[in-house]
Short mmCIF file of C-alpha atoms and ligand atoms in Angstrom, two decimals:
data_model
loop_
_atom_site.label_atom_id
_atom_site.label_comp_id
_atom_site.label_asym_id
_atom_site.label_seq_id
_atom_site.Cartn_x
_atom_site.Cartn_y
_atom_site.Cartn_z
CA MET A 1 33.61 -18.07 23.41
CA THR A 2 31.09 -15.73 22.01
CA SER A 3 32.48 -16.45 18.38
CA ASN A 4 30.48 -19.73 18.44
CA LEU A 5 27.28 -17.83 19.20
CA LYS A 6 27.95 -15.24 16.53
CA LYS A 7 28.45 -18.01 14.07
CA ALA A 8 25.34 -19.83 15.10
CA ILE A 9 23.28 -16.55 14.69
CA THR A 10 24.72 -15.63 11.43
CA ASP A 11 24.24 -19.08 9.93
CA SER A 12 20.70 -19.27 11.12
CA TRP A 13 19.97 -15.87 9.76
CA HIS A 14 21.24 -16.82 6.30
CA ALA A 15 19.45 -20.28 6.34
CA ALA A 16 16.14 -18.59 7.17
CA TRP A 17 16.17 -15.45 5.18
CA ASP A 18 18.20 -16.43 2.16
CA LYS A 19 17.16 -20.05 1.79
CA GLY A 20 13.76 -20.22 3.59
CA ASP A 21 14.90 -22.86 6.09
CA VAL A 22 12.98 -21.30 9.03
CA SER A 23 13.26 -24.59 11.08
CA VAL A 24 16.73 -23.35 12.19
CA PHE A 25 14.98 -21.01 14.68
CA ASP A 26 13.52 -24.15 16.36
CA GLN A 27 17.04 -24.95 17.82
CA LEU A 28 17.79 -21.42 18.69
CA THR A 29 14.54 -20.28 20.53
CA ALA A 30 13.00 -21.26 23.85
CA THR A 31 9.48 -22.56 23.89
CA ASN A 32 8.27 -19.26 25.44
CA TYR A 33 9.97 -17.16 22.70
CA GLN A 34 8.32 -13.87 21.88
CA ARG A 35 9.17 -11.25 19.29
CA ARG A 36 8.32 -7.55 19.65
CA SER A 37 8.34 -5.31 16.76
CA ALA A 38 8.95 -1.70 17.87
CA ARG A 39 7.63 -0.27 14.58
CA SER A 40 4.13 -1.76 14.76
CA ALA A 41 4.14 -2.29 18.46
CA THR A 42 2.96 -5.97 18.13
CA THR A 43 4.21 -9.04 19.95
CA THR A 44 4.22 -12.37 18.08
CA GLY A 45 5.64 -15.91 18.50
CA LEU A 46 7.87 -18.18 16.49
CA ASP A 47 5.21 -19.30 13.95
CA ALA A 48 4.40 -15.70 13.07
CA ILE A 49 8.03 -14.74 12.32
CA LYS A 50 8.47 -17.96 10.37
CA SER A 51 5.46 -17.22 8.08
CA ASP A 52 6.46 -13.69 7.71
CA ILE A 53 9.91 -14.74 6.54
CA LEU A 54 8.37 -17.15 3.97
CA ALA A 55 5.92 -14.46 2.77
CA ILE A 56 8.78 -11.95 2.43
CA ARG A 57 10.93 -14.51 0.53
CA ALA A 58 8.03 -15.47 -1.73
CA ALA A 59 7.66 -11.64 -2.65
CA PHE A 60 11.34 -11.13 -3.01
CA PRO A 61 12.71 -14.52 -4.37
CA ASP A 62 16.26 -13.15 -4.85
CA LEU A 63 16.39 -11.88 -1.28
CA SER A 64 19.99 -11.70 0.08
CA THR A 65 20.97 -10.89 3.65
CA THR A 66 24.14 -9.54 5.20
CA VAL A 67 24.74 -9.65 8.92
CA ASP A 68 26.77 -6.47 9.47
CA HIS A 69 27.57 -6.69 13.11
CA ILE A 70 26.82 -8.80 16.19
CA VAL A 71 27.48 -7.42 19.49
CA VAL A 72 27.26 -9.73 22.58
CA ASP A 73 26.77 -8.50 26.10
CA GLY A 74 27.15 -11.25 28.71
CA ASP A 75 28.24 -14.80 28.59
CA GLU A 76 27.25 -17.21 25.77
CA ARG A 77 24.23 -18.66 27.46
CA ASP A 78 22.79 -15.78 29.33
CA CYS A 79 23.28 -12.55 27.35
CA LYS A 80 21.88 -9.82 25.27
CA VAL A 81 22.86 -9.91 21.54
CA ALA A 82 22.43 -7.08 19.14
CA VAL A 83 22.27 -8.12 15.36
CA TYR A 84 22.59 -5.41 12.70
CA TRP A 85 21.76 -6.57 9.28
CA HIS A 86 20.61 -5.45 5.83
CA SER A 87 18.85 -7.28 2.96
CA THR A 88 18.60 -6.60 -0.75
CA GLY A 89 15.82 -8.01 -3.11
CA THR A 90 13.52 -7.33 -5.95
CA PHE A 91 9.81 -7.08 -5.42
CA THR A 92 8.40 -9.37 -8.08
CA GLU A 93 5.59 -11.23 -6.36
CA PRO A 94 2.80 -9.92 -4.24
CA LEU A 95 3.35 -9.25 -0.50
CA GLY A 96 0.03 -9.86 1.27
CA ASP A 97 -2.38 -7.83 -0.71
CA VAL A 98 0.34 -5.34 -2.02
CA PRO A 99 1.07 -6.03 -5.75
CA PRO A 100 4.66 -6.28 -6.99
CA THR A 101 6.29 -3.16 -8.41
CA GLY A 102 9.55 -4.68 -9.71
CA ALA A 103 11.50 -2.28 -7.49
CA GLU A 104 14.69 -3.21 -5.81
CA VAL A 105 14.99 -2.51 -2.18
CA VAL A 106 17.62 -2.33 0.51
CA THR A 107 16.14 -2.66 4.02
CA THR A 108 18.05 -2.31 7.15
CA GLY A 109 17.22 -3.51 10.69
CA SER A 110 18.59 -4.34 14.06
CA ASN A 111 17.38 -7.07 16.53
CA LEU A 112 17.97 -7.33 20.21
CA LEU A 113 17.97 -10.98 21.29
CA THR A 114 17.76 -11.97 24.95
CA PHE A 115 19.23 -15.42 25.60
CA ASP A 116 18.38 -17.36 28.66
CA ALA A 117 20.08 -20.79 29.30
CA GLY A 118 21.34 -20.79 25.71
CA LYS A 119 18.05 -20.08 23.98
CA ILE A 120 16.48 -16.83 22.74
CA VAL A 121 13.53 -16.11 24.89
CA TYR A 122 12.81 -12.53 23.65
CA GLU A 123 13.52 -10.57 20.59
CA GLU A 124 12.96 -6.87 20.02
CA ALA A 125 13.08 -5.92 16.36
CA THR A 126 13.24 -2.49 14.90
CA TRP A 127 11.88 -3.86 11.81
CA ASP A 128 8.72 -5.59 10.44
CA ALA A 129 6.95 -5.69 6.90
CA SER A 130 5.72 -2.18 7.21
CA ALA A 131 9.50 -1.06 7.34
CA LEU A 132 10.05 -3.05 4.13
CA LEU A 133 7.11 -1.23 2.42
CA ALA A 134 8.53 2.06 3.50
CA ASP A 135 11.88 1.21 2.10
CA LEU A 136 10.02 0.47 -1.09
CA GLY A 137 8.41 3.94 -1.08
CA LEU A 138 5.06 2.28 -0.17
CA LYS A 139 4.32 3.94 3.09
CA SER A 140 1.91 2.10 5.32
CA LEU A 141 -0.66 3.75 7.44
CA GLY A 142 0.19 1.18 10.16
CA SER A 143 -3.05 -0.77 9.42
CA ALA A 144 -1.73 -2.41 6.24
CA PHE A 145 -1.28 -5.71 7.95
CA ASP A 146 -3.96 -5.34 10.56
CA GLN A 147 -6.56 -8.04 10.15
CA ASP A 148 -9.25 -6.23 12.23
CA VAL A 149 -11.55 -4.73 9.46
CA ASP A 150 -14.58 -4.35 11.72
CA SER A 151 -13.92 -1.09 13.37
CA ILE A 152 -13.80 1.53 10.62
CA SER A 153 -14.23 4.74 12.48
CA ASP A 154 -13.76 6.44 15.70
CA ASN A 155 -16.93 7.63 17.21
CA LEU A 156 -16.63 10.03 20.17
CA ASP A 157 -19.93 8.71 21.85
CA GLY A 158 -18.18 5.23 21.94
CA GLU A 159 -20.53 3.68 19.33
CA PRO A 160 -18.64 3.43 16.04
CA THR A 161 -21.08 2.23 13.34
CA LYS A 162 -20.74 1.85 9.55
CA GLU A 163 -24.17 3.49 9.18
CA ALA A 164 -23.12 6.63 10.90
CA LEU A 165 -20.05 7.04 8.71
CA LYS A 166 -22.13 6.25 5.66
CA ALA A 167 -24.68 8.99 6.75
CA PHE A 168 -21.91 11.45 7.07
CA ASN A 169 -20.36 10.65 3.65
CA ARG A 170 -23.91 10.97 2.02
CA GLN A 171 -23.87 14.64 3.11
CA PHE A 172 -20.67 15.27 1.29
CA ILE A 173 -21.04 16.41 -2.38
CA THR A 174 -18.35 15.48 -4.88
CA GLY A 175 -17.84 15.30 -8.56
CA VAL A 176 -16.93 11.95 -10.28
CA THR A 177 -13.60 11.26 -11.83
CA VAL A 178 -12.40 8.32 -13.94
CA VAL A 179 -8.86 7.19 -12.97
CA THR A 180 -6.96 5.62 -15.72
CA THR A 181 -3.81 3.88 -16.59
CA MET A 182 -2.17 1.56 -19.15
CA ASP A 183 -1.63 -2.07 -18.14
CA THR A 184 1.56 -3.96 -19.09
CA ASP A 185 -0.09 -5.27 -22.22
CA GLY A 186 -0.65 -1.73 -23.44
CA LYS A 187 -4.30 -1.93 -22.73
CA PRO A 188 -6.15 1.22 -21.13
CA ARG A 189 -7.76 0.52 -17.70
CA GLY A 190 -9.91 2.71 -15.61
CA LEU A 191 -12.50 3.13 -12.80
CA ALA A 192 -15.01 5.60 -11.58
CA VAL A 193 -13.59 7.40 -8.50
CA ASN A 194 -15.05 10.19 -6.30
CA SER A 195 -12.24 10.13 -3.68
CA TYR A 196 -10.37 12.65 -5.80
CA ASN A 197 -8.94 15.71 -3.87
CA SER A 198 -6.55 18.41 -4.55
CA VAL A 199 -3.77 18.31 -1.86
CA SER A 200 -1.86 21.34 -2.65
CA LEU A 201 -1.40 23.94 -5.65
CA GLU A 202 2.40 24.46 -4.90
CA PRO A 203 3.64 21.82 -5.49
CA PRO A 204 0.69 20.74 -7.56
CA LEU A 205 -0.36 17.53 -5.71
CA VAL A 206 -3.56 15.59 -5.83
CA MET A 207 -4.84 12.19 -4.35
CA VAL A 208 -7.24 9.41 -5.05
CA CYS A 209 -8.15 6.41 -2.91
CA VAL A 210 -8.57 3.07 -4.80
CA GLN A 211 -9.92 -0.16 -3.36
CA LYS A 212 -7.57 -3.10 -3.72
CA THR A 213 -10.29 -5.32 -5.03
CA SER A 214 -10.57 -3.20 -8.06
CA SER A 215 -9.49 -4.92 -11.34
CA THR A 216 -7.62 -1.75 -12.29
CA TYR A 217 -5.72 -1.65 -9.11
CA PRO A 218 -2.69 -3.80 -9.97
CA SER A 219 -2.04 -1.91 -13.18
CA LEU A 220 -2.47 1.41 -11.32
CA PHE A 221 -0.17 0.31 -8.52
CA ALA A 222 2.58 -0.62 -10.83
CA SER A 223 2.19 2.59 -13.10
CA SER A 224 4.45 5.61 -12.94
CA HIS A 225 1.57 7.87 -14.05
CA MET A 226 -2.34 7.97 -13.97
CA GLY A 227 -4.99 10.01 -15.77
CA ILE A 228 -7.66 11.75 -13.71
CA ASN A 229 -10.71 12.67 -15.86
CA ILE A 230 -13.56 14.85 -14.29
CA LEU A 231 -16.71 13.55 -15.91
CA GLY A 232 -19.06 15.90 -17.54
CA CYS A 233 -22.95 15.75 -17.51
CA ASN A 234 -22.68 14.55 -21.14
CA GLN A 235 -20.84 11.50 -19.93
CA ARG A 236 -23.57 9.63 -17.97
CA ASP A 237 -23.00 6.38 -19.95
CA THR A 238 -19.21 6.66 -19.52
CA LEU A 239 -19.77 6.91 -15.78
CA ARG A 240 -21.85 3.77 -15.93
CA THR A 241 -19.21 1.92 -17.84
CA PHE A 242 -16.35 2.93 -15.47
CA ALA A 243 -18.41 2.08 -12.42
CA SER A 244 -18.83 -1.41 -13.86
CA LYS A 245 -16.47 -4.45 -14.20
CA ASN A 246 -16.66 -4.43 -18.05
CA ALA A 247 -13.53 -6.09 -19.51
CA ASP A 248 -12.99 -3.35 -22.09
CA LYS A 249 -14.38 -0.05 -20.80
CA PHE A 250 -12.72 1.98 -23.51
CA ALA A 251 -14.23 0.00 -26.46
CA GLU A 252 -17.06 2.58 -27.19
CA LEU A 253 -15.10 5.62 -26.19
CA ASP A 254 -12.98 8.27 -27.87
CA TRP A 255 -9.83 8.85 -25.88
CA HIS A 256 -6.18 9.88 -26.22
CA GLN A 257 -2.97 9.47 -24.40
CA GLY A 258 -1.37 12.18 -22.31
CA PRO A 259 2.37 12.99 -22.82
CA HIS A 260 3.25 10.21 -20.25
CA GLY A 261 0.89 7.56 -21.75
CA SER A 262 -2.10 7.79 -19.53
CA PRO A 263 -5.56 7.48 -21.22
CA LEU A 264 -7.58 10.80 -21.04
CA LEU A 265 -11.25 10.59 -22.06
CA ASP A 266 -12.36 12.99 -24.81
CA GLY A 267 -15.29 15.13 -23.73
CA SER A 268 -14.56 15.18 -20.01
CA SER A 269 -14.87 18.39 -18.22
CA ALA A 270 -11.20 18.45 -17.39
CA ALA A 271 -8.34 15.92 -17.27
CA ILE A 272 -4.86 15.83 -15.72
CA GLU A 273 -2.07 13.50 -15.93
CA VAL A 274 -0.37 12.80 -12.71
CA GLU A 275 3.08 11.24 -11.85
CA ILE A 276 2.35 8.84 -8.94
CA LYS A 277 4.77 9.84 -6.00
CA GLU A 278 3.38 7.91 -2.89
CA ARG A 279 1.15 4.83 -2.43
CA PHE A 280 -0.01 4.79 1.12
CA GLN A 281 -1.25 1.57 2.35
CA ALA A 282 -4.60 1.91 4.28
CA LEU A 283 -5.84 -1.72 4.78
CA THR A 284 -8.62 -2.10 2.09
CA HIS A 285 -7.53 0.92 -0.05
CA THR A 286 -4.44 2.53 -1.24
CA ILE A 287 -4.09 6.43 -1.28
CA PHE A 288 -2.27 7.58 -4.27
CA VAL A 289 -0.54 10.86 -4.06
CA GLY A 290 0.82 12.40 -7.23
CA ARG A 291 2.10 15.41 -8.92
CA VAL A 292 0.23 16.90 -11.74
CA ARG A 293 2.21 16.99 -14.93
CA THR A 294 -0.38 18.13 -17.53
CA SER A 295 -3.87 19.49 -17.36
CA GLU A 296 -6.62 20.03 -19.93
CA SER A 297 -9.92 21.67 -19.12
CA THR A 298 -13.25 22.60 -21.02
CA ASP A 299 -16.46 24.49 -20.21
CA ASN A 300 -18.47 21.20 -20.05
CA ASP A 301 -20.45 21.19 -16.93
CA PRO A 302 -19.29 18.43 -14.42
CA ILE A 303 -21.50 15.75 -12.99
CA ILE A 304 -22.54 16.25 -9.37
CA TYR A 305 -22.62 13.22 -7.01
CA LYS A 306 -24.47 13.34 -3.87
CA ALA A 307 -25.91 10.53 -1.57
CA GLY A 308 -25.76 7.89 -4.41
CA GLN A 309 -27.39 10.02 -7.08
CA PHE A 310 -26.01 11.99 -9.88
CA PHE A 311 -27.10 15.60 -10.77
CA GLU A 312 -26.70 18.31 -13.52
CA SER A 313 -24.53 21.27 -12.51
CA HIS A 314 -25.42 23.85 -15.12
CA ASP A 315 -28.17 25.79 -13.27
CA LEU A 316 -26.91 25.79 -9.78
CA THR A 317 -28.13 28.70 -7.66
CA PRO A 318 -25.24 30.60 -5.92
CA LEU A 319 -25.61 31.39 -2.29
CA THR A 320 -25.60 35.14 -1.65
C1 FMN B 1 -19.66 7.65 -7.93
C2 FMN B 1 -18.79 6.53 -7.69
C3 FMN B 1 -17.64 6.87 -6.98
C4 FMN B 1 -16.70 5.81 -6.68
N1 FMN B 1 -15.61 6.11 -6.09
C5 FMN B 1 -14.62 5.13 -5.84
C6 FMN B 1 -13.29 5.44 -5.23
O1 FMN B 1 -13.12 6.57 -4.84
N2 FMN B 1 -12.54 4.45 -5.12
C7 FMN B 1 -12.73 3.22 -5.53
O2 FMN B 1 -11.78 2.36 -5.39
N3 FMN B 1 -13.80 2.87 -6.16
C8 FMN B 1 -14.78 3.90 -6.33
N4 FMN B 1 -16.01 3.64 -6.96
C9 FMN B 1 -16.21 2.03 -7.34
C10 FMN B 1 -15.48 1.60 -8.65
O3 FMN B 1 -15.74 2.58 -9.58
C11 FMN B 1 -16.12 0.22 -8.93
O4 FMN B 1 -15.97 -0.59 -7.96
C12 FMN B 1 -15.70 -0.22 -10.27
O5 FMN B 1 -16.43 -1.32 -10.64
C13 FMN B 1 -14.26 -0.79 -10.24
O6 FMN B 1 -13.94 -1.26 -11.44
P1 FMN B 1 -12.56 -2.30 -11.69
O7 FMN B 1 -12.79 -3.33 -10.68
O8 FMN B 1 -12.79 -2.75 -13.21
O9 FMN B 1 -11.46 -1.41 -11.58
C14 FMN B 1 -16.83 4.43 -7.24
C15 FMN B 1 -18.11 4.22 -8.01
C16 FMN B 1 -19.11 5.23 -8.18
C17 FMN B 1 -20.30 4.94 -8.93
#
């Protein structure tokens, strides 16, 4: 009579995912229950899946789940059960440290349950929160939900240190940009960023990395477009302002909006407006990749940034 088992699983799925009644899994699981996620290659217990469900429901309050198929192999008490399901919901509240985008998502998964003496002892899921992010178009670099922030780099001699990476970064010379956006109140926001890079010319793609603690970050994350302004040597004060946490960084500035609404700073060496295409989750930072939609440039010499200091760029000596 596998129909009883199918009904019990379907009812539990709906109670937990659609109503937040995660205690239903207490009846269904054995004390040694374990859940393996194929996607993140992690194994967790009952408490972890319960808190994941509650966190996802908090982020997607209108979450609605459909159990599409249940296939039972074996008898009701000792069997393997495959559950195929999909959920729909709107991303209106934060999920961990990922701000909401208001996007609707359909996410699909399958779970293989191993029953022993009528209880689930082991569950293999094709799905975890990183799959949900991917379905939202917010690709995760796998570390998005990783709590281990101590190891930040691979070091081939076996001694990864933050200092070694800092020393490496100090040898890399960049310019300085100000990345801008409009917040939902129509207020311009921005921060100083030197992690700008051109990705490709055809198609015209660029990227920036922004720390999730930045006050500009939630607005940027929710925006369809951003401005990227390369600061000129005449904009030393502007740089100071955008490297700060000032509440209104645009108060003393002349600026205009690009065709898609992004704030562009007058007097910059060059400025582009970019349509944000990807938001890769990289633990403490998000890598925004976007397609350049408009570009403006001048002859103003750009600021040079090296090892924590700023330099003029007008009398550089070319190498021969
Ligand atoms: C030269 C320079 C480069 C910076 N590059 C970045 C960067 O690439 N990404 C980032 O998130 N912050 C970067 N910052 C730090 C932010 O500009 C700084 O934390 C700022 O106060 C954030 O402001 P907000 O919290 O108001 O957004 C940089 C700062 C400076 C001075």
